[in-house]
mmCIF file of C-alpha atoms and ligand atoms in Angstrom:
data_model
loop_
_atom_site.group_PDB
_atom_site.id
_atom_site.type_symbol
_atom_site.label_atom_id
_atom_site.label_comp_id
_atom_site.label_asym_id
_atom_site.label_seq_id
_atom_site.Cartn_x
_atom_site.Cartn_y
_atom_site.Cartn_z
ATOM 1 C CA MET A 1 -3.160 -5.328 0.332
ATOM 2 C CA HIS A 2 -6.011 -3.365 1.773
ATOM 3 C CA GLU A 3 -4.581 0.016 0.863
ATOM 4 C CA LEU A 4 -3.984 -0.903 -2.738
ATOM 5 C CA SER A 5 -7.673 -1.393 -3.521
ATOM 6 C CA ILE A 6 -8.382 1.833 -1.651
ATOM 7 C CA ALA A 7 -5.742 3.598 -3.742
ATOM 8 C CA TYR A 8 -7.302 2.313 -6.972
ATOM 9 C CA SER A 9 -10.769 3.532 -6.092
ATOM 10 C CA LEU A 10 -9.322 6.831 -4.953
ATOM 11 C CA ALA A 11 -7.515 7.177 -8.332
ATOM 12 C CA GLU A 12 -10.784 6.353 -10.106
ATOM 13 C CA ILE A 13 -12.748 8.998 -8.186
ATOM 14 C CA ALA A 14 -9.959 11.512 -8.823
ATOM 15 C CA VAL A 15 -9.878 10.866 -12.544
ATOM 16 C CA GLU A 16 -13.661 11.498 -12.752
ATOM 17 C CA ALA A 17 -13.391 14.598 -10.605
ATOM 18 C CA ALA A 18 -10.556 15.980 -12.757
ATOM 19 C CA GLU A 19 -12.607 15.387 -15.909
ATOM 20 C CA GLU A 20 -15.560 17.147 -14.415
ATOM 21 C CA ALA A 21 -13.445 20.082 -13.333
ATOM 22 C CA GLY A 22 -11.833 20.199 -16.831
ATOM 23 C CA LEU A 23 -8.308 19.604 -15.494
ATOM 24 C CA LYS A 24 -6.015 18.189 -18.148
ATOM 25 C CA GLN A 25 -3.306 17.390 -15.660
ATOM 26 C CA VAL A 26 -3.472 16.786 -11.959
ATOM 27 C CA LYS A 27 -0.485 17.899 -9.875
ATOM 28 C CA ALA A 28 -1.702 16.897 -6.463
ATOM 29 C CA LEU A 29 -4.578 15.224 -4.705
ATOM 30 C CA TYR A 30 -5.608 16.240 -1.201
ATOM 31 C CA VAL A 31 -7.181 13.486 0.825
ATOM 32 C CA LYS A 32 -8.703 13.619 4.288
ATOM 33 C CA LEU A 33 -7.801 10.543 6.225
ATOM 34 C CA GLY A 34 -9.539 9.939 9.532
ATOM 35 C CA VAL A 35 -7.253 8.408 12.161
ATOM 36 C CA LEU A 36 -9.967 5.729 12.817
ATOM 37 C CA SER A 37 -10.396 4.891 9.131
ATOM 38 C CA GLY A 38 -8.102 1.855 9.377
ATOM 39 C CA VAL A 39 -6.014 3.040 6.473
ATOM 40 C CA ALA A 40 -2.339 3.249 6.962
ATOM 41 C CA LYS A 41 -1.003 6.512 5.607
ATOM 42 C CA GLU A 42 2.391 5.221 4.470
ATOM 43 C CA ALA A 43 0.915 2.206 2.787
ATOM 44 C CA LEU A 44 -1.708 4.402 1.063
ATOM 45 C CA LEU A 45 1.044 6.748 -0.274
ATOM 46 C CA PHE A 46 2.952 3.813 -1.611
ATOM 47 C CA SER A 47 -0.117 2.155 -3.132
ATOM 48 C CA PHE A 48 -1.222 5.376 -4.757
ATOM 49 C CA ASP A 49 1.974 5.610 -6.759
ATOM 50 C CA VAL A 50 1.274 2.134 -8.054
ATOM 51 C CA ALA A 51 -2.435 2.800 -8.709
ATOM 52 C CA ILE A 52 -1.916 5.886 -10.840
ATOM 53 C CA GLN A 53 0.565 4.351 -13.283
ATOM 54 C CA GLY A 54 -0.829 4.515 -16.718
ATOM 55 C CA THR A 55 -3.749 6.766 -15.639
ATOM 56 C CA PRO A 56 -4.151 10.521 -16.337
ATOM 57 C CA LEU A 57 -3.022 11.058 -12.738
ATOM 58 C CA GLU A 58 0.435 9.657 -13.336
ATOM 59 C CA GLY A 59 2.995 11.870 -11.626
ATOM 60 C CA ALA A 60 0.455 13.435 -9.251
ATOM 61 C CA ARG A 61 1.332 13.712 -5.584
ATOM 62 C CA LEU A 62 -0.924 12.487 -2.841
ATOM 63 C CA ILE A 63 -1.201 14.846 0.069
ATOM 64 C CA VAL A 64 -2.780 13.236 3.110
ATOM 65 C CA GLU A 65 -4.385 15.351 5.768
ATOM 66 C CA GLU A 66 -4.966 13.372 8.895
ATOM 67 C CA VAL A 67 -8.336 14.078 10.500
ATOM 68 C CA PRO A 68 -8.545 13.721 14.301
ATOM 69 C CA VAL A 69 -11.417 11.893 15.949
ATOM 70 C CA LYS A 70 -14.292 14.175 16.757
ATOM 71 C CA VAL A 71 -17.178 13.059 18.827
ATOM 72 C CA PHE A 72 -20.397 14.621 19.930
ATOM 73 C CA CYS A 73 -20.837 14.760 23.692
ATOM 74 C CA PRO A 74 -24.501 14.661 24.656
ATOM 75 C CA ASP A 75 -23.798 16.034 28.108
ATOM 76 C CA CYS A 76 -21.894 19.097 26.908
ATOM 77 C CA GLN A 77 -23.927 19.355 23.690
ATOM 78 C CA GLU A 78 -20.641 20.016 21.987
ATOM 79 C CA ALA A 79 -18.309 18.395 19.493
ATOM 80 C CA ARG A 80 -15.076 17.341 21.092
ATOM 81 C CA ILE A 81 -11.773 16.165 19.637
ATOM 82 C CA LEU A 82 -10.578 12.944 21.214
ATOM 83 C CA PRO A 83 -6.883 12.472 22.062
ATOM 84 C CA ALA A 84 -5.311 9.077 21.344
ATOM 85 C CA PRO A 85 -6.078 6.303 22.238
ATOM 86 C CA PHE A 86 -9.639 7.485 21.679
ATOM 87 C CA PRO A 87 -11.392 6.275 24.819
ATOM 88 C CA MET A 88 -14.845 7.296 23.550
ATOM 89 C CA ARG A 89 -15.278 9.504 26.491
ATOM 90 C CA CYS A 90 -15.692 13.241 26.462
ATOM 91 C CA PRO A 91 -12.299 14.786 27.260
ATOM 92 C CA VAL A 92 -13.988 17.645 29.106
ATOM 93 C CA CYS A 93 -16.746 16.088 31.281
ATOM 94 C CA GLY A 94 -15.723 12.472 31.054
ATOM 95 C CA GLY A 95 -19.148 11.377 29.857
ATOM 96 C CA LYS A 96 -19.480 8.390 27.591
ATOM 97 C CA THR A 97 -19.972 9.119 23.920
ATOM 98 C CA GLY A 98 -20.200 6.768 20.962
ATOM 99 C CA GLN A 99 -21.238 9.322 18.431
ATOM 100 C CA VAL A 100 -18.307 9.798 16.119
ATOM 101 C CA LEU A 101 -18.678 12.834 13.905
ATOM 102 C CA GLU A 102 -15.300 12.693 12.134
ATOM 103 C CA GLY A 103 -12.261 10.498 12.101
ATOM 104 C CA ARG A 104 -13.539 7.435 10.236
ATOM 105 C CA GLU A 105 -13.695 8.934 6.754
ATOM 106 C CA MET A 106 -11.434 8.873 3.845
ATOM 107 C CA GLU A 107 -12.350 11.376 1.245
ATOM 108 C CA LEU A 108 -10.872 13.329 -1.608
ATOM 109 C CA SER A 109 -11.009 16.947 -0.545
ATOM 110 C CA ALA A 110 -9.288 18.748 -3.438
ATOM 111 C CA LEU A 111 -7.440 18.390 -6.701
ATOM 112 C CA GLU A 112 -4.676 20.666 -7.819
ATOM 113 C CA GLY A 113 -4.389 21.106 -11.566
ATOM 114 C CA GLY A 114 -1.014 21.418 -13.193
ATOM 115 C CA ASP A 115 -1.895 22.743 -16.658
ATOM 116 C CA SER A 116 -2.738 26.345 -15.873
ATOM 117 C CA ASN A 117 0.154 28.660 -16.686
ATOM 118 C CA ALA A 118 2.907 26.349 -17.816
ATOM 119 C CA GLY A 119 1.974 26.397 -21.489
ATOM 120 C CA ASP A 120 1.317 23.425 -23.636
ATOM 121 C CA GLY A 121 4.022 20.794 -23.481
ATOM 122 C CA ILE A 122 6.453 22.858 -21.474
ATOM 123 C CA TYR A 123 7.510 21.279 -18.179
ATOM 124 C CA PRO A 124 10.245 23.160 -16.268
ATOM 125 C CA ALA A 125 13.067 21.027 -15.105
ATOM 126 C CA ASP A 126 12.561 22.104 -11.504
ATOM 127 C CA CYS A 127 8.987 20.902 -11.241
ATOM 128 C CA GLY A 128 9.856 18.071 -8.977
ATOM 129 C CA ASN A 129 9.388 15.080 -11.267
ATOM 130 C CA SER A 130 11.742 16.072 -14.003
ATOM 131 C CA SER A 131 12.789 12.580 -14.881
ATOM 132 C CA GLU A 132 9.320 11.513 -15.985
ATOM 133 C CA TYR A 133 7.475 13.813 -18.255
ATOM 134 C CA PRO A 134 3.689 13.220 -18.405
ATOM 135 C CA GLU A 135 2.874 11.136 -21.458
ATOM 136 C CA GLU A 136 0.595 12.422 -24.155
ATOM 137 C CA LYS A 137 -2.345 10.202 -24.878
HETATM 138 ZN ZN1 ZN B 201 -18.831 16.336 27.724
#
């Protein structure tokens, strides 16, 4: 499955980013997903849960922010957001444009740490994943 390998590399990047940021625990990952990226959001969410098992990210949520297609119109000299089904024409002047600025990317935009004020080893029962406590290494 395409999304599974993407989820694995995403998890890898996130683990490194969390280490660099000094996060002991990651509560949520924010990912920007372009609508032209070819990645199916539902499949990615599912794959992510599989990919983070046994990693420091286990229990983290993936929050996908879908990014619309943005093109640069040479006639208007402006960036325009294309509506589906993305005809590659400027929605304002109708001119042809093939210059996609956004909408193909998939990138990690932010990490939310979960170890700030909770205190060591204390996980309130209402934290959303009460049945599975994060494992100590
Ligand atoms: Zn235009």
